[in-house]
Amino acid sequence: MAKSRLQYVCTACGASQTKWAGQCGDCGEWNTLIEGIAATANPKHGFAGKTTDAHIQALADVHLETEARTKTGIDELDRVLGGGLVHGSVTLIGGNPGIGKSTLLTQTLAVLSEKLGCLYVTGEESLQQVSLRAHRLGFADKPLQLLSETCVESIITLAAKQQPKVIVIDSIQTIYTETVQSAPGSVSQVRESAAQLVRFAKQTGTALFLVGHVTKEGTLAGPRVLEHMVDTVLYFEGDQGERYRMIRAIKNRFGAVNELGVFAMTDTGLKTVSNPSAIFLSRHEEPVPGSIITVTREGSRPLLIELQALVDESHSNNPRRVCLGLDPNRLNMLLAVMHRHGGIAMYDQDVFINVVGGVRLTETSGDTALMLAALSSFRNKPLPNTIFTFGEIGLAGEIRPVANGEERLREAAKHGFRQAIIPKANVPRKNSKIDGLEITPVTRVSELIDAAVRY
Ligand code: TYD
Ligand code: MG
């Protein structure tokens, strides 16, 4: 028998090192190496010039099959999955505790179980708890199969017997395999259990959902390799206290990424929101300083969101820069651009930015809105509440156009917005004018600031 030897595994990327070090040599993260036992080498993987069933094929000869899909019956989930659940695909769903992962998957499986065999494996809750939830959601009579088990070998044995078409593992961090000796939830356990499940799914054509916990920093707990092993990675976004929950596709081998599905949490589970473009707008009765609307594009839909800024005199040597819902580096960059190209200095001010509704703004099209919101709060002058803006700002002080400008304009006009401050290159051509919309085109940061001052 091979001797098990000690090694150090990185909790961020899963790479193993023979010596402990402060920094992982593979991914560069600090303080992530922890002690673990090396899995004994598998002699089957060695190269011995052996014969194989695999053969090399020319691209043109590869037989094409469009992947078989089944609609889950939940439109917003189908949307982020790229048009339905692909057979034999593995989907990882991450999100904060209590955001609704178990709820969504119970709903999905209950609906799907009418068409396909479905198995819900729970390692966190008892069968009573799962069943109680299904009752609450009104799915008590659905032919859904449940299993409370945490050993991956047992799960696979039972699944091979039952032959379900869809399996949910809630959650992958509670599952362990007998082949690895470390504790459940540790890097090697999660990686090895997931690998076995993925292999099973691919061999049998079973669609597999893995629920993953997230760390305090908001990334999936356990090794990053989990994201590489699966076909699709979905993240829940939104605050637990908020009514709306969003699912974003971070990676999808069968569809577009960054597609967003929107749900509302009700007392009977998650309900899809099919027209979410204006749900995050809070109409202020009176215009308020520091607030402006921007139109972002999440996946294939425009979304109107409100950006709020509070700029206040700082009493510290290090003024605070706080961002909720967008990248803090972006704020620092834009404040520097505003100083250099607009002559407005905020180095002695605390700046707080919030994207209303717990939305994450991932696009650069929110740059002009961020700058105008900060400026409006700084000057304590509100902008009209029928105004909106979008556009990217470059380091040279230029305002760059964004994709799908006309669609954004139409969406905002549809919701009653009347004035737009947008990049010049995004102004629609003469024959496609939008009725009732007053457009102020800008090309430089100085023009943007002038335009805002005029309102
Ligand atoms: P849950 O789906 O268990 O979250 P997760 O698996 O991501 O940890 O629970 C989501 C929250 O939603 C929970 O706090 C209770 C609440 N909830 C409702 O508001 N309505 C419902 O119908 C259900 C089932 C849960
Ligand atoms: Mg859960």
PDB file of C-alpha atoms in Angstrom, residues 169-393:
ATOM      1  CA  ILE A 169     -27.529  17.857  -4.134  1.00  0.00           C
ATOM      2  CA  ASP A 170     -28.258  20.313  -1.316  1.00  0.00           C
ATOM      3  CA  SER A 171     -25.476  21.129  -0.538  1.00  0.00           C
ATOM      4  CA  ILE A 172     -22.142  19.917  -1.922  1.00  0.00           C
ATOM      5  CA  GLN A 173     -20.316  21.084   1.246  1.00  0.00           C
ATOM      6  CA  THR A 174     -22.147  18.498   3.363  1.00  0.00           C
ATOM      7  CA  ILE A 175     -21.294  15.585   1.079  1.00  0.00           C
ATOM      8  CA  TYR A 176     -18.271  13.379   1.767  1.00  0.00           C
ATOM      9  CA  THR A 177     -16.550  10.525   0.016  1.00  0.00           C
ATOM     10  CA  GLU A 178     -14.980   7.497   1.655  1.00  0.00           C
ATOM     11  CA  THR A 179     -11.939   7.705  -0.606  1.00  0.00           C
ATOM     12  CA  VAL A 180     -10.645  10.872   1.059  1.00  0.00           C
ATOM     13  CA  GLN A 181      -9.944  11.042   4.756  1.00  0.00           C
ATOM     14  CA  SER A 182     -10.399  14.722   5.564  1.00  0.00           C
ATOM     15  CA  ALA A 183     -13.571  16.199   7.106  1.00  0.00           C
ATOM     16  CA  PRO A 184     -16.712  16.981   5.063  1.00  0.00           C
ATOM     17  CA  GLY A 185     -16.605  20.511   3.689  1.00  0.00           C
ATOM     18  CA  SER A 186     -12.816  20.488   3.300  1.00  0.00           C
ATOM     19  CA  VAL A 187     -11.293  21.239  -0.061  1.00  0.00           C
ATOM     20  CA  SER A 188     -10.327  17.723  -1.016  1.00  0.00           C
ATOM     21  CA  GLN A 189     -13.686  16.307   0.105  1.00  0.00           C
ATOM     22  CA  VAL A 190     -15.716  18.828  -1.868  1.00  0.00           C
ATOM     23  CA  ARG A 191     -13.549  18.405  -4.929  1.00  0.00           C
ATOM     24  CA  GLU A 192     -13.536  14.626  -4.872  1.00  0.00           C
ATOM     25  CA  SER A 193     -17.268  14.262  -4.107  1.00  0.00           C
ATOM     26  CA  ALA A 194     -18.169  16.722  -6.829  1.00  0.00           C
ATOM     27  CA  ALA A 195     -15.904  14.940  -9.303  1.00  0.00           C
ATOM     28  CA  GLN A 196     -17.635  11.620  -8.624  1.00  0.00           C
ATOM     29  CA  LEU A 197     -21.074  13.171  -9.011  1.00  0.00           C
ATOM     30  CA  VAL A 198     -20.098  14.950 -12.212  1.00  0.00           C
ATOM     31  CA  ARG A 199     -18.742  11.730 -13.658  1.00  0.00           C
ATOM     32  CA  PHE A 200     -21.976   9.951 -12.767  1.00  0.00           C
ATOM     33  CA  ALA A 201     -24.065  12.712 -14.363  1.00  0.00           C
ATOM     34  CA  LYS A 202     -22.067  12.647 -17.594  1.00  0.00           C
ATOM     35  CA  GLN A 203     -22.108   8.866 -17.870  1.00  0.00           C
ATOM     36  CA  THR A 204     -25.833   8.522 -17.284  1.00  0.00           C
ATOM     37  CA  GLY A 205     -27.097  11.734 -18.893  1.00  0.00           C
ATOM     38  CA  THR A 206     -28.576  12.906 -15.603  1.00  0.00           C
ATOM     39  CA  ALA A 207     -28.977  16.632 -15.080  1.00  0.00           C
ATOM     40  CA  LEU A 208     -27.322  17.564 -11.801  1.00  0.00           C
ATOM     41  CA  PHE A 209     -27.786  20.632  -9.597  1.00  0.00           C
ATOM     42  CA  LEU A 210     -25.184  21.249  -6.911  1.00  0.00           C
ATOM     43  CA  VAL A 211     -25.979  23.797  -4.221  1.00  0.00           C
ATOM     44  CA  GLY A 212     -22.864  25.604  -3.019  1.00  0.00           C
ATOM     45  CA  HIS A 213     -22.370  27.832   0.002  1.00  0.00           C
ATOM     46  CA  VAL A 214     -20.680  31.160  -0.342  1.00  0.00           C
ATOM     47  CA  THR A 215     -18.052  32.650   1.932  1.00  0.00           C
ATOM     48  CA  LYS A 216     -18.313  36.021   3.630  1.00  0.00           C
ATOM     49  CA  GLU A 217     -16.524  37.577   0.675  1.00  0.00           C
ATOM     50  CA  GLY A 218     -19.285  36.342  -1.606  1.00  0.00           C
ATOM     51  CA  THR A 219     -17.413  33.703  -3.567  1.00  0.00           C
ATOM     52  CA  LEU A 220     -18.255  30.026  -3.519  1.00  0.00           C
ATOM     53  CA  ALA A 221     -16.807  28.240  -0.535  1.00  0.00           C
ATOM     54  CA  GLY A 222     -14.533  25.346  -1.251  1.00  0.00           C
ATOM     55  CA  PRO A 223     -12.170  25.105  -4.139  1.00  0.00           C
ATOM     56  CA  ARG A 224     -12.448  27.284  -7.182  1.00  0.00           C
ATOM     57  CA  VAL A 225     -11.997  24.057  -9.159  1.00  0.00           C
ATOM     58  CA  LEU A 226     -15.669  23.377  -8.549  1.00  0.00           C
ATOM     59  CA  GLU A 227     -16.456  26.150 -11.000  1.00  0.00           C
ATOM     60  CA  HIS A 228     -14.231  24.532 -13.612  1.00  0.00           C
ATOM     61  CA  MET A 229     -15.781  21.118 -13.213  1.00  0.00           C
ATOM     62  CA  VAL A 230     -19.364  22.141 -13.849  1.00  0.00           C
ATOM     63  CA  ASP A 231     -21.093  23.351 -17.032  1.00  0.00           C
ATOM     64  CA  THR A 232     -23.040  26.213 -15.535  1.00  0.00           C
ATOM     65  CA  VAL A 233     -22.499  28.442 -12.519  1.00  0.00           C
ATOM     66  CA  LEU A 234     -25.455  30.430 -11.219  1.00  0.00           C
ATOM     67  CA  TYR A 235     -25.305  32.948  -8.405  1.00  0.00           C
ATOM     68  CA  PHE A 236     -28.145  34.294  -6.338  1.00  0.00           C
ATOM     69  CA  GLU A 237     -27.948  38.041  -5.848  1.00  0.00           C
ATOM     70  CA  GLY A 238     -29.974  40.440  -3.752  1.00  0.00           C
ATOM     71  CA  ASP A 239     -30.387  40.982  -0.041  1.00  0.00           C
ATOM     72  CA  GLN A 240     -32.181  38.570   2.164  1.00  0.00           C
ATOM     73  CA  GLY A 241     -34.378  41.371   3.422  1.00  0.00           C
ATOM     74  CA  GLU A 242     -35.371  42.486  -0.056  1.00  0.00           C
ATOM     75  CA  ARG A 243     -38.348  41.125  -1.890  1.00  0.00           C
ATOM     76  CA  TYR A 244     -36.529  40.533  -5.154  1.00  0.00           C
ATOM     77  CA  ARG A 245     -33.955  37.835  -5.758  1.00  0.00           C
ATOM     78  CA  MET A 246     -31.859  37.625  -8.897  1.00  0.00           C
ATOM     79  CA  ILE A 247     -30.003  34.716 -10.403  1.00  0.00           C
ATOM     80  CA  ARG A 248     -27.078  35.476 -12.647  1.00  0.00           C
ATOM     81  CA  ALA A 249     -25.290  33.031 -14.930  1.00  0.00           C
ATOM     82  CA  ILE A 250     -21.555  33.492 -14.301  1.00  0.00           C
ATOM     83  CA  LYS A 251     -20.546  30.676 -16.588  1.00  0.00           C
ATOM     84  CA  ASN A 252     -22.671  28.711 -19.018  1.00  0.00           C
ATOM     85  CA  ARG A 253     -21.493  26.172 -21.551  1.00  0.00           C
ATOM     86  CA  PHE A 254     -24.992  26.037 -23.019  1.00  0.00           C
ATOM     87  CA  GLY A 255     -26.007  29.681 -23.141  1.00  0.00           C
ATOM     88  CA  ALA A 256     -25.095  33.322 -22.609  1.00  0.00           C
ATOM     89  CA  VAL A 257     -23.398  34.501 -19.447  1.00  0.00           C
ATOM     90  CA  ASN A 258     -24.537  37.448 -17.372  1.00  0.00           C
ATOM     91  CA  GLU A 259     -28.124  36.589 -18.152  1.00  0.00           C
ATOM     92  CA  LEU A 260     -30.279  37.600 -15.226  1.00  0.00           C
ATOM     93  CA  GLY A 261     -33.391  35.890 -13.906  1.00  0.00           C
ATOM     94  CA  VAL A 262     -35.561  37.868 -11.527  1.00  0.00           C
ATOM     95  CA  PHE A 263     -37.799  36.423  -8.816  1.00  0.00           C
ATOM     96  CA  ALA A 264     -39.898  37.798  -6.017  1.00  0.00           C
ATOM     97  CA  MET A 265     -39.941  35.935  -2.697  1.00  0.00           C
ATOM     98  CA  THR A 266     -43.508  35.493  -1.503  1.00  0.00           C
ATOM     99  CA  ASP A 267     -45.052  33.418   1.267  1.00  0.00           C
ATOM    100  CA  THR A 268     -45.679  30.690  -1.298  1.00  0.00           C
ATOM    101  CA  GLY A 269     -42.181  30.528  -2.691  1.00  0.00           C
ATOM    102  CA  LEU A 270     -40.352  32.308  -5.485  1.00  0.00           C
ATOM    103  CA  LYS A 271     -42.467  33.848  -8.215  1.00  0.00           C
ATOM    104  CA  THR A 272     -40.953  34.830 -11.545  1.00  0.00           C
ATOM    105  CA  VAL A 273     -40.924  38.494 -12.507  1.00  0.00           C
ATOM    106  CA  SER A 274     -41.214  38.473 -16.257  1.00  0.00           C
ATOM    107  CA  ASN A 275     -40.936  42.213 -16.874  1.00  0.00           C
ATOM    108  CA  PRO A 276     -38.375  43.421 -14.373  1.00  0.00           C
ATOM    109  CA  SER A 277     -37.120  46.547 -16.102  1.00  0.00           C
ATOM    110  CA  ALA A 278     -38.647  48.994 -13.634  1.00  0.00           C
ATOM    111  CA  ILE A 279     -39.017  47.037 -10.396  1.00  0.00           C
ATOM    112  CA  PHE A 280     -36.069  48.719  -8.725  1.00  0.00           C
ATOM    113  CA  LEU A 281     -37.282  52.247  -9.323  1.00  0.00           C
ATOM    114  CA  SER A 282     -38.494  54.089  -6.301  1.00  0.00           C
ATOM    115  CA  ARG A 283     -40.189  57.213  -7.564  1.00  0.00           C
ATOM    116  CA  HIS A 284     -39.390  60.090  -5.286  1.00  0.00           C
ATOM    117  CA  GLU A 285     -42.249  62.551  -4.911  1.00  0.00           C
ATOM    118  CA  GLU A 286     -39.788  65.420  -5.016  1.00  0.00           C
ATOM    119  CA  PRO A 287     -36.403  65.300  -6.733  1.00  0.00           C
ATOM    120  CA  VAL A 288     -33.707  64.537  -4.134  1.00  0.00           C
ATOM    121  CA  PRO A 289     -30.000  65.368  -4.305  1.00  0.00           C
ATOM    122  CA  GLY A 290     -27.667  62.471  -5.001  1.00  0.00           C
ATOM    123  CA  SER A 291     -30.132  60.271  -6.850  1.00  0.00           C
ATOM    124  CA  ILE A 292     -30.185  59.450 -10.551  1.00  0.00           C
ATOM    125  CA  ILE A 293     -31.537  56.712 -12.802  1.00  0.00           C
ATOM    126  CA  THR A 294     -29.405  54.711 -15.185  1.00  0.00           C
ATOM    127  CA  VAL A 295     -30.273  51.998 -17.672  1.00  0.00           C
ATOM    128  CA  THR A 296     -28.075  48.958 -17.464  1.00  0.00           C
ATOM    129  CA  ARG A 297     -28.323  45.862 -19.566  1.00  0.00           C
ATOM    130  CA  GLU A 298     -28.335  42.635 -17.684  1.00  0.00           C
ATOM    131  CA  GLY A 299     -28.076  39.725 -20.074  1.00  0.00           C
ATOM    132  CA  SER A 300     -30.531  40.409 -22.846  1.00  0.00           C
ATOM    133  CA  ARG A 301     -32.793  42.881 -21.049  1.00  0.00           C
ATOM    134  CA  PRO A 302     -32.486  46.534 -20.138  1.00  0.00           C
ATOM    135  CA  LEU A 303     -32.979  47.314 -16.459  1.00  0.00           C
ATOM    136  CA  LEU A 304     -33.690  50.715 -14.961  1.00  0.00           C
ATOM    137  CA  ILE A 305     -31.975  51.239 -11.655  1.00  0.00           C
ATOM    138  CA  GLU A 306     -31.460  54.077  -9.245  1.00  0.00           C
ATOM    139  CA  LEU A 307     -28.013  55.071  -8.105  1.00  0.00           C
ATOM    140  CA  GLN A 308     -27.657  57.048  -4.884  1.00  0.00           C
ATOM    141  CA  ALA A 309     -24.701  58.990  -3.598  1.00  0.00           C
ATOM    142  CA  LEU A 310     -24.003  60.768  -0.377  1.00  0.00           C
ATOM    143  CA  VAL A 311     -21.053  63.122  -0.349  1.00  0.00           C
ATOM    144  CA  ASP A 312     -20.334  64.577   3.040  1.00  0.00           C
ATOM    145  CA  GLU A 313     -17.502  66.540   4.594  1.00  0.00           C
ATOM    146  CA  SER A 314     -14.977  64.163   6.110  1.00  0.00           C
ATOM    147  CA  HIS A 315     -13.424  64.544   9.541  1.00  0.00           C
ATOM    148  CA  SER A 316     -10.796  61.912   8.984  1.00  0.00           C
ATOM    149  CA  ASN A 317      -7.429  61.994   7.287  1.00  0.00           C
ATOM    150  CA  ASN A 318      -8.588  59.097   5.159  1.00  0.00           C
ATOM    151  CA  PRO A 319     -12.012  60.016   3.788  1.00  0.00           C
ATOM    152  CA  ARG A 320     -14.301  57.038   3.384  1.00  0.00           C
ATOM    153  CA  ARG A 321     -15.193  55.579   0.001  1.00  0.00           C
ATOM    154  CA  VAL A 322     -18.008  53.088   0.396  1.00  0.00           C
ATOM    155  CA  CYS A 323     -19.673  51.297  -2.506  1.00  0.00           C
ATOM    156  CA  LEU A 324     -22.629  48.957  -2.296  1.00  0.00           C
ATOM    157  CA  GLY A 325     -23.459  47.123  -5.495  1.00  0.00           C
ATOM    158  CA  LEU A 326     -20.491  48.219  -7.574  1.00  0.00           C
ATOM    159  CA  ASP A 327     -16.731  48.051  -7.724  1.00  0.00           C
ATOM    160  CA  PRO A 328     -15.032  50.496  -5.287  1.00  0.00           C
ATOM    161  CA  ASN A 329     -12.089  50.863  -7.697  1.00  0.00           C
ATOM    162  CA  ARG A 330     -14.476  52.276 -10.252  1.00  0.00           C
ATOM    163  CA  LEU A 331     -15.560  54.961  -7.784  1.00  0.00           C
ATOM    164  CA  ASN A 332     -11.975  55.908  -6.956  1.00  0.00           C
ATOM    165  CA  MET A 333     -11.156  56.104 -10.640  1.00  0.00           C
ATOM    166  CA  LEU A 334     -14.163  58.255 -11.456  1.00  0.00           C
ATOM    167  CA  LEU A 335     -13.454  60.639  -8.575  1.00  0.00           C
ATOM    168  CA  ALA A 336      -9.922  61.062  -9.920  1.00  0.00           C
ATOM    169  CA  VAL A 337     -11.239  61.684 -13.447  1.00  0.00           C
ATOM    170  CA  MET A 338     -13.763  64.194 -12.114  1.00  0.00           C
ATOM    171  CA  HIS A 339     -10.970  66.076 -10.340  1.00  0.00           C
ATOM    172  CA  ARG A 340      -8.550  66.051 -13.235  1.00  0.00           C
ATOM    173  CA  HIS A 341     -10.947  66.637 -16.139  1.00  0.00           C
ATOM    174  CA  GLY A 342     -13.836  68.379 -14.417  1.00  0.00           C
ATOM    175  CA  GLY A 343     -12.020  70.406 -11.792  1.00  0.00           C
ATOM    176  CA  ILE A 344     -14.193  69.113  -8.947  1.00  0.00           C
ATOM    177  CA  ALA A 345     -12.261  67.884  -5.938  1.00  0.00           C
ATOM    178  CA  MET A 346     -13.754  65.535  -3.361  1.00  0.00           C
ATOM    179  CA  TYR A 347     -10.574  64.449  -1.586  1.00  0.00           C
ATOM    180  CA  ASP A 348     -11.803  65.946   1.682  1.00  0.00           C
ATOM    181  CA  GLN A 349     -15.250  64.337   1.405  1.00  0.00           C
ATOM    182  CA  ASP A 350     -16.654  60.983   2.449  1.00  0.00           C
ATOM    183  CA  VAL A 351     -18.357  59.382  -0.550  1.00  0.00           C
ATOM    184  CA  PHE A 352     -21.013  56.678  -0.178  1.00  0.00           C
ATOM    185  CA  ILE A 353     -22.593  55.022  -3.207  1.00  0.00           C
ATOM    186  CA  ASN A 354     -25.533  52.650  -3.202  1.00  0.00           C
ATOM    187  CA  VAL A 355     -27.284  50.820  -6.004  1.00  0.00           C
ATOM    188  CA  VAL A 356     -30.911  50.639  -4.887  1.00  0.00           C
ATOM    189  CA  GLY A 357     -32.559  47.255  -4.442  1.00  0.00           C
ATOM    190  CA  GLY A 358     -29.475  45.132  -3.797  1.00  0.00           C
ATOM    191  CA  VAL A 359     -28.673  44.991  -7.517  1.00  0.00           C
ATOM    192  CA  ARG A 360     -25.057  44.555  -8.585  1.00  0.00           C
ATOM    193  CA  LEU A 361     -24.018  46.917 -11.322  1.00  0.00           C
ATOM    194  CA  THR A 362     -21.420  45.059 -13.367  1.00  0.00           C
ATOM    195  CA  GLU A 363     -21.439  47.206 -16.477  1.00  0.00           C
ATOM    196  CA  THR A 364     -19.394  50.323 -17.089  1.00  0.00           C
ATOM    197  CA  SER A 365     -22.490  52.025 -18.494  1.00  0.00           C
ATOM    198  CA  GLY A 366     -23.217  53.260 -14.966  1.00  0.00           C
ATOM    199  CA  ASP A 367     -20.149  55.570 -14.928  1.00  0.00           C
ATOM    200  CA  THR A 368     -21.918  58.771 -15.906  1.00  0.00           C
ATOM    201  CA  ALA A 369     -24.700  58.065 -13.412  1.00  0.00           C
ATOM    202  CA  LEU A 370     -22.177  57.507 -10.651  1.00  0.00           C
ATOM    203  CA  MET A 371     -20.439  60.779 -11.423  1.00  0.00           C
ATOM    204  CA  LEU A 372     -23.664  62.770 -11.665  1.00  0.00           C
ATOM    205  CA  ALA A 373     -25.056  61.265  -8.451  1.00  0.00           C
ATOM    206  CA  ALA A 374     -21.878  62.176  -6.551  1.00  0.00           C
ATOM    207  CA  LEU A 375     -21.892  65.637  -8.076  1.00  0.00           C
ATOM    208  CA  SER A 376     -25.545  66.215  -7.276  1.00  0.00           C
ATOM    209  CA  SER A 377     -25.028  65.243  -3.647  1.00  0.00           C
ATOM    210  CA  PHE A 378     -21.826  67.292  -3.413  1.00  0.00           C
ATOM    211  CA  ARG A 379     -23.598  70.421  -4.672  1.00  0.00           C
ATOM    212  CA  ASN A 380     -26.766  69.494  -2.778  1.00  0.00           C
ATOM    213  CA  LYS A 381     -28.711  70.190  -5.973  1.00  0.00           C
ATOM    214  CA  PRO A 382     -31.244  67.591  -7.103  1.00  0.00           C
ATOM    215  CA  LEU A 383     -31.559  66.584 -10.737  1.00  0.00           C
ATOM    216  CA  PRO A 384     -35.103  66.387 -12.164  1.00  0.00           C
ATOM    217  CA  ASN A 385     -36.670  63.005 -11.417  1.00  0.00           C
ATOM    218  CA  THR A 386     -37.450  62.467 -15.083  1.00  0.00           C
ATOM    219  CA  ILE A 387     -33.788  62.485 -16.094  1.00  0.00           C
ATOM    220  CA  PHE A 388     -31.583  59.468 -16.738  1.00  0.00           C
ATOM    221  CA  THR A 389     -28.089  58.817 -18.011  1.00  0.00           C
ATOM    222  CA  PHE A 390     -25.760  56.072 -19.153  1.00  0.00           C
ATOM    223  CA  GLY A 391     -22.268  55.969 -20.626  1.00  0.00           C
ATOM    224  CA  GLU A 392     -18.762  54.858 -19.871  1.00  0.00           C
ATOM    225  CA  ILE A 393     -16.082  57.297 -18.736  1.00  0.00           C
TER     226      ILE A 393
END
